[in-house]
PDB file of C-alpha atoms in Angstrom:
ATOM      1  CA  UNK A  11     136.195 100.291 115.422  1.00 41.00           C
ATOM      2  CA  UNK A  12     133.989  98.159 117.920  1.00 41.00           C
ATOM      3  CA  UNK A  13     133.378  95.446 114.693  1.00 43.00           C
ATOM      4  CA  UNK A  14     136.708  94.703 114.469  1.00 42.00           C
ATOM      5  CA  UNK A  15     138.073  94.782 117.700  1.00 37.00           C
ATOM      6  CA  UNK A  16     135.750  92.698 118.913  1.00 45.00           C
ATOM      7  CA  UNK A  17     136.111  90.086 115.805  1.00 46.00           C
ATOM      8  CA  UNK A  18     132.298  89.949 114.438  1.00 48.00           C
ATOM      9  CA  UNK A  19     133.778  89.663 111.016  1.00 50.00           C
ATOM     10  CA  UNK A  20     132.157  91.661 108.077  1.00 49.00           C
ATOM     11  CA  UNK A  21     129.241  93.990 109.647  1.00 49.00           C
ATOM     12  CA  UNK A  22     126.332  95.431 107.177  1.00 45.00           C
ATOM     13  CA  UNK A  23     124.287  97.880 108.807  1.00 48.00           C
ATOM     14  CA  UNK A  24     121.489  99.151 106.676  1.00 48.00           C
ATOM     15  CA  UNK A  25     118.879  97.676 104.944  1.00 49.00           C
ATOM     16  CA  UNK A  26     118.588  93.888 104.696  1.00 53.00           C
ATOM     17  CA  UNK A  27     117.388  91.271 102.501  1.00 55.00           C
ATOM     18  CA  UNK A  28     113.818  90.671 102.633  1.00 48.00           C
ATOM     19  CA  UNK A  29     113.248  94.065 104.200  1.00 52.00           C
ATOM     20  CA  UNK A  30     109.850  95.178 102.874  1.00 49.00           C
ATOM     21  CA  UNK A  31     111.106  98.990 103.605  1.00 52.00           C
ATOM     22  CA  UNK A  32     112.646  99.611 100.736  1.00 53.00           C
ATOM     23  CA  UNK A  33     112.402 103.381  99.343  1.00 68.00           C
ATOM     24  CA  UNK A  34     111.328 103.518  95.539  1.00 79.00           C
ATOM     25  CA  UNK A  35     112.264 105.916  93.105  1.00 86.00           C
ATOM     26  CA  UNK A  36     111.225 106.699  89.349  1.00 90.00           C
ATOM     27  CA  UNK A  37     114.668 107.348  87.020  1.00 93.00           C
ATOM     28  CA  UNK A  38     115.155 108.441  83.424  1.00 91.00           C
ATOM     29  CA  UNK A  39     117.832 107.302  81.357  1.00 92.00           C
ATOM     30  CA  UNK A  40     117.693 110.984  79.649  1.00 90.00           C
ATOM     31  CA  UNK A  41     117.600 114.338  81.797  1.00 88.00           C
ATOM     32  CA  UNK A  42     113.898 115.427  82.004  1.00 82.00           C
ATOM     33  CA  UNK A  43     112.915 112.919  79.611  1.00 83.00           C
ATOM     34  CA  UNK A  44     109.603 111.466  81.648  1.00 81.00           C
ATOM     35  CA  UNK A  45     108.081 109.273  78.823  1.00 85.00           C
ATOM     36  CA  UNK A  46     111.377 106.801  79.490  1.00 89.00           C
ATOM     37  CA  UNK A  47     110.501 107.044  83.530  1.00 90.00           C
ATOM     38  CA  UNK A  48     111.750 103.631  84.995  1.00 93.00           C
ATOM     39  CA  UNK A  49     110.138 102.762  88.416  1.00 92.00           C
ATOM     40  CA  UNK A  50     112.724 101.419  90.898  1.00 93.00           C
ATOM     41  CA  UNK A  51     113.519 100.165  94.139  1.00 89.00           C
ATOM     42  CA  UNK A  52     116.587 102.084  96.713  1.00 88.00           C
ATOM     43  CA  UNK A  53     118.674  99.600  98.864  1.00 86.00           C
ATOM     44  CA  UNK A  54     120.520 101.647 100.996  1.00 83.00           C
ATOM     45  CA  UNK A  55     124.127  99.738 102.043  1.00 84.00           C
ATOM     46  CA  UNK A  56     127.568 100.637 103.096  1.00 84.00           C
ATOM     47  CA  UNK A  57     131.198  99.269 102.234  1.00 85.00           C
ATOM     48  CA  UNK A  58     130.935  96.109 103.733  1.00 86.00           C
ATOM     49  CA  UNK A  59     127.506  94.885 102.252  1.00 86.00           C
ATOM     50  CA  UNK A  60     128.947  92.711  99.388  1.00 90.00           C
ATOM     51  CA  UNK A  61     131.648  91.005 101.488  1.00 88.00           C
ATOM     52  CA  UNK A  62     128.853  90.112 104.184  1.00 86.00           C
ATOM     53  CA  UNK A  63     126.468  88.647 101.944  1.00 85.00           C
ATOM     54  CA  UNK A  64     129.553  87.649  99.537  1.00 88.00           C
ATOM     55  CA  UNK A  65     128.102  89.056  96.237  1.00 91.00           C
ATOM     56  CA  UNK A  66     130.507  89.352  93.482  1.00 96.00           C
ATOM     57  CA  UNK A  67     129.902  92.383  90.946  1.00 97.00           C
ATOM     58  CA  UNK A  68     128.966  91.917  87.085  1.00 97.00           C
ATOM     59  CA  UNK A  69     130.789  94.898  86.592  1.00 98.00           C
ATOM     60  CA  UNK A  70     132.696  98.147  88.001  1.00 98.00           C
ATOM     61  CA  UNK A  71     133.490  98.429  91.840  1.00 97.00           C
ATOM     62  CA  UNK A  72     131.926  98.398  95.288  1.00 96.00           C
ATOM     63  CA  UNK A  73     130.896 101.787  96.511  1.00 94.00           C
ATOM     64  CA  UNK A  74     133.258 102.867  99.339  1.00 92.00           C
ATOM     65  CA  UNK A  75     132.718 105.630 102.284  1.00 86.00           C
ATOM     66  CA  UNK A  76     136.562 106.611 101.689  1.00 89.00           C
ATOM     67  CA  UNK A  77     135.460 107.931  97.608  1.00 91.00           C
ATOM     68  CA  UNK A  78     134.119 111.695  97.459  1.00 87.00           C
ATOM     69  CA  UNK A  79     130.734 110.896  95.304  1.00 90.00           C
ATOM     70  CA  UNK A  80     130.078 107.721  96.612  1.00 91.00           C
ATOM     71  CA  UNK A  81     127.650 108.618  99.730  1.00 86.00           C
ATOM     72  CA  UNK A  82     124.454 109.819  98.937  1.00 82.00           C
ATOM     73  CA  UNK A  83     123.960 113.510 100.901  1.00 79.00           C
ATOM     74  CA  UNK A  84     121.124 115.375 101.369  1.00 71.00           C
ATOM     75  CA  UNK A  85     122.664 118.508  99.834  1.00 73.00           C
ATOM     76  CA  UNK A  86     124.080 116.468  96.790  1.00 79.00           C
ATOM     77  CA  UNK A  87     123.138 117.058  93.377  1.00 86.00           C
ATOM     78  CA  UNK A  88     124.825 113.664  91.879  1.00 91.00           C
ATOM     79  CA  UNK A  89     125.613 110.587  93.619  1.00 93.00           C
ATOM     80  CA  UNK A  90     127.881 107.381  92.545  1.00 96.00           C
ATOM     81  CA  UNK A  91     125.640 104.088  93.081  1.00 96.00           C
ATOM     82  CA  UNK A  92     125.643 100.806  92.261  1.00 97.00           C
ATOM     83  CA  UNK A  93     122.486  98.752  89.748  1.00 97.00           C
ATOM     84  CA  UNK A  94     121.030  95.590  89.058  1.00 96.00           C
ATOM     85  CA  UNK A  95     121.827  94.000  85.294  1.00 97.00           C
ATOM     86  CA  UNK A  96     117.763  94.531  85.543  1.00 97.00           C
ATOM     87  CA  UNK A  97     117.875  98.254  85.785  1.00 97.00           C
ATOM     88  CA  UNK A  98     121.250  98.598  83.197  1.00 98.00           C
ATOM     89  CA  UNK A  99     119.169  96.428  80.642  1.00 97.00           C
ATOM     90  CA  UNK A 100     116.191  98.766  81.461  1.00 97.00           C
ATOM     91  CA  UNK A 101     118.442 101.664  81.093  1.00 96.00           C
ATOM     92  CA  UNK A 102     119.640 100.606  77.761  1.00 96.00           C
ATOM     93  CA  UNK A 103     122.869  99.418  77.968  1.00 97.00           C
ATOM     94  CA  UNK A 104     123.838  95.963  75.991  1.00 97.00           C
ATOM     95  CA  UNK A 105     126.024  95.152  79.075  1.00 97.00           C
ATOM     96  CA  UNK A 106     127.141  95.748  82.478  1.00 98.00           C
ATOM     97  CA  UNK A 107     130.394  96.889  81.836  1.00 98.00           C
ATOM     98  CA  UNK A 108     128.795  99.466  78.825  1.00 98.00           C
ATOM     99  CA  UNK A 109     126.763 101.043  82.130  1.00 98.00           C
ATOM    100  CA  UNK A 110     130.201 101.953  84.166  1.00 98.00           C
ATOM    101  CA  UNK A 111     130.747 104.973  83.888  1.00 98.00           C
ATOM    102  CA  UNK A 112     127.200 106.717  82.526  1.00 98.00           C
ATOM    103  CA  UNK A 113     124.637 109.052  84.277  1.00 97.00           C
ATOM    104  CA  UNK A 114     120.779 108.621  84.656  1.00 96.00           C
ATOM    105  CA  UNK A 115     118.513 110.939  86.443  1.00 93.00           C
ATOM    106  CA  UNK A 116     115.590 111.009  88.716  1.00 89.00           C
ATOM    107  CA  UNK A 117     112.606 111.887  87.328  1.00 76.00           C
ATOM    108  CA  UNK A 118     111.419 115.061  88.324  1.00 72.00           C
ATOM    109  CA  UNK A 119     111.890 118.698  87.432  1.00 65.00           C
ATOM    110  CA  UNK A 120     115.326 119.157  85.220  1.00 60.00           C
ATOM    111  CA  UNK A 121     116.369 121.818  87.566  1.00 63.00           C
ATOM    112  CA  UNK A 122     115.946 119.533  90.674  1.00 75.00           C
ATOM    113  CA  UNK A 123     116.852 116.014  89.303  1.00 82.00           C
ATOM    114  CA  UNK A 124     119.524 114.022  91.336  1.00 88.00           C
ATOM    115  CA  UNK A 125     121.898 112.608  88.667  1.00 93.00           C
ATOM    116  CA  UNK A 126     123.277 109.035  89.349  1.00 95.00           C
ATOM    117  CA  UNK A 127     126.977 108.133  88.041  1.00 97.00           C
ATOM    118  CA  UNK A 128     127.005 104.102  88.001  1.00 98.00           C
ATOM    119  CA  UNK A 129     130.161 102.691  89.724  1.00 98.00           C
ATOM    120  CA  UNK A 130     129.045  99.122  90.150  1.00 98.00           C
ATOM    121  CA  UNK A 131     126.412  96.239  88.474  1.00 98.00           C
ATOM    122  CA  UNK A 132     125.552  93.598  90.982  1.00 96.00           C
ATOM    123  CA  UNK A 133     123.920  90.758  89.822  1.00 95.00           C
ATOM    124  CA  UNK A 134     120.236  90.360  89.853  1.00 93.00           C
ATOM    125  CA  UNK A 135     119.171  89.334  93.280  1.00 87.00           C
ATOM    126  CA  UNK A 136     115.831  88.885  95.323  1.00 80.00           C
ATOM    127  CA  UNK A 137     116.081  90.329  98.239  1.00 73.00           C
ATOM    128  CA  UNK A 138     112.423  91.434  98.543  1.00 70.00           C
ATOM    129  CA  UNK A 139     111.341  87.799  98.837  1.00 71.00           C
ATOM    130  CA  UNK A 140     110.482  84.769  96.738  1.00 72.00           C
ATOM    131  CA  UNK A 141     107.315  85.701  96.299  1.00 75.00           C
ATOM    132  CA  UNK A 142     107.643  89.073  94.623  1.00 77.00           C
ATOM    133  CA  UNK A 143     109.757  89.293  90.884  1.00 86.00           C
ATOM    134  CA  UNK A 144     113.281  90.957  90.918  1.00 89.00           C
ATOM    135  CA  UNK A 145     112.735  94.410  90.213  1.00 90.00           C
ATOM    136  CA  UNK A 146     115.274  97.074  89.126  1.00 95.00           C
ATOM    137  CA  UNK A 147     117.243  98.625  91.366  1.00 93.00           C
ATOM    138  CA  UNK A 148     119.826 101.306  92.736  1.00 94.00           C
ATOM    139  CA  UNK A 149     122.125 100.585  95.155  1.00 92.00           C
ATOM    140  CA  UNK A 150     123.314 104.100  97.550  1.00 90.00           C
ATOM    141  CA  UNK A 151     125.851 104.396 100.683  1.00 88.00           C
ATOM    142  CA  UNK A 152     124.313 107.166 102.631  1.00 78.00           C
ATOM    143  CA  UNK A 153     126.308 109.118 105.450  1.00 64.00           C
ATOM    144  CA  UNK A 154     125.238 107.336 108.532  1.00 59.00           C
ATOM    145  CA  UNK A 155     125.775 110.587 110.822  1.00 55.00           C
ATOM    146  CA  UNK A 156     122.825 111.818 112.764  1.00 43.00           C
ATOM    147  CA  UNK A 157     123.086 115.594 111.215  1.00 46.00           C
ATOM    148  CA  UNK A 158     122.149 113.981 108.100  1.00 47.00           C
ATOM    149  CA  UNK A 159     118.340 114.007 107.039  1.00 46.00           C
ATOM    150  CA  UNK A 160     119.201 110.041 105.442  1.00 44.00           C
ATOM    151  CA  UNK A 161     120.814 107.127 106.964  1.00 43.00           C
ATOM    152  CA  UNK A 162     120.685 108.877 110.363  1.00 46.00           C
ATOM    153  CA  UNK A 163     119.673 105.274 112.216  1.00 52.00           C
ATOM    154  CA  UNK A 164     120.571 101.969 111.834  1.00 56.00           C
ATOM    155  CA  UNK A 165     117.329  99.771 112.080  1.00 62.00           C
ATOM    156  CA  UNK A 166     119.158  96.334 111.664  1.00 65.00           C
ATOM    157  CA  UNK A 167     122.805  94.834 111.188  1.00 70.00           C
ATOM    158  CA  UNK A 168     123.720  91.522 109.907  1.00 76.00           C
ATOM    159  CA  UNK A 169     126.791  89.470 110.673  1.00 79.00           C
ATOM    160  CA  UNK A 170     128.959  87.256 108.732  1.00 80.00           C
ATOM    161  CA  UNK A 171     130.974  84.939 111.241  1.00 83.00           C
ATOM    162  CA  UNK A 172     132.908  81.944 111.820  1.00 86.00           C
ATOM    163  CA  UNK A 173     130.404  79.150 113.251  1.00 88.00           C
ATOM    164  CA  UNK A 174     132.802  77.799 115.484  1.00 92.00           C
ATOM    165  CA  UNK A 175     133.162  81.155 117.526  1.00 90.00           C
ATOM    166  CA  UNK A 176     129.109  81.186 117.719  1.00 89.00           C
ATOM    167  CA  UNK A 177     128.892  82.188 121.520  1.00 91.00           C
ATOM    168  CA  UNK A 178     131.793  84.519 121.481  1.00 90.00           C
ATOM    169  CA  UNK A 179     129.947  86.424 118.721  1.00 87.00           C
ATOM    170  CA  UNK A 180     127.056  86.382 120.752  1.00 88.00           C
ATOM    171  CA  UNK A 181     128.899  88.261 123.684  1.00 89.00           C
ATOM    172  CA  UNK A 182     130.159  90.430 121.448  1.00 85.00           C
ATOM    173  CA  UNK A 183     127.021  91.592 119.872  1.00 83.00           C
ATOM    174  CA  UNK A 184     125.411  92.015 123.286  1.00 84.00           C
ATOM    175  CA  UNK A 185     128.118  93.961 124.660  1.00 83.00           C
ATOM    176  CA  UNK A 186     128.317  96.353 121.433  1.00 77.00           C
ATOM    177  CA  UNK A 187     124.678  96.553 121.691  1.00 73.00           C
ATOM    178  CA  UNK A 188     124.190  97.650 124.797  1.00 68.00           C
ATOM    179  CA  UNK A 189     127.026 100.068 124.492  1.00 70.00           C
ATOM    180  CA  UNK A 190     125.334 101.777 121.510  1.00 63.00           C
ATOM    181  CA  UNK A 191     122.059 101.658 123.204  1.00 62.00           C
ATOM    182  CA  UNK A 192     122.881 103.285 126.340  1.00 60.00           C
ATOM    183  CA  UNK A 193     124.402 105.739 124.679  1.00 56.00           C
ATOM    184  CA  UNK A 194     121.662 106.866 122.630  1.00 55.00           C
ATOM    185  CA  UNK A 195     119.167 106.466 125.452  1.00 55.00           C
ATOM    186  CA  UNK A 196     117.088 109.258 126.061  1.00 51.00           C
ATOM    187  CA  UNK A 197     115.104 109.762 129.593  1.00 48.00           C
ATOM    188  CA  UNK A 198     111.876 108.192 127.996  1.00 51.00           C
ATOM    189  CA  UNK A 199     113.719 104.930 127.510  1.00 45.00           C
ATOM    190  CA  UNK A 200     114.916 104.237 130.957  1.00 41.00           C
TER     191      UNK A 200
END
């Protein structure tokens, strides 16, 4: 693909640290059980998020876009995802390796609650800012394909890259950029 033909290194494209978009959900560790109702925030990421900002897991593995389960799809009943060690405490698990492996739920109607397998526990991070506390969190890979009602746009990237190659990178991003713009410009943008 363009990223890697044009040697920008690791590529994230979804949401990014200190983004103040972030999509909250409320989860139960117990199917319909709403007195146990956790409030969380939803980072949506792909493959290459924990090799860009080089986070190591606690626990379990990275979610990949190559694993059925592991992108979260609008007509899905279950997704795999990755947590904090916030939202596994807050789940009620003694450790992040005792939460690989187990299934919480959204909280909402038992016939329409999303279950969530846990693949992964990342570390606690802040990546809403220094100014607000770490707060528990889920971690999905959405489809990032235009027919699907989430993760249909990319609204930022970031770039991991070798310093020293600072103004090739440069030309590189431009040129992918305005490849990918053009060719979603419609008639109102020209």
């Amino acid at each position: 693909d363009a990223q890697e033909s044009r040697g920008l290194g690791d590529v994230y494209k979804r949401q990014i640290p200190y983004e103040s978009s972030t999509f909250g959900r409320r989860v139960t560790p117990e199917l319909g059980n709403v007195e146990k109702k956790i409030s969380i925030h939803q980072i949506t990421l792909d493959d290459q998020f924990l090799g860009t900002y080089d986070i190591s897991l606690v626990a379990g593995r990275n979610l990949s876009s190559d694993i059925n389960g592991d992108q979260l799809v609008d007509e899905a009943s279950s997704a795999n995802v990755m947590v904090n060690e916030l939202l596994a405490r807050k789940l009620g698990f003694d450790s992040a390796d005792a939460a690989i492996g187990k299934v919480f739920y959204e909280s909402v109607e038992e016939s329409a609650a999303m279950a969530f397998k846990i693949v992964g526990v990342m570390p606690d991070q802040n990546f809403r800012g220094f100014f607000n506390k770490v707060t528990p969190t889920i971690y999905v890979n959405t489809a990032l394909d235009a027919n699907q009602g989430r993760g249909a746009s990319i609204l930022y990237a970031s770039i991991r890259f070798d310093t020293t190659k600072t103004q090739q990178v440069l030309k590189d991003v431009e040129a992918v950029s305005y490849t990918h713009l053009r060719a979603h410009e419609t008639p109102e943008h020209l």
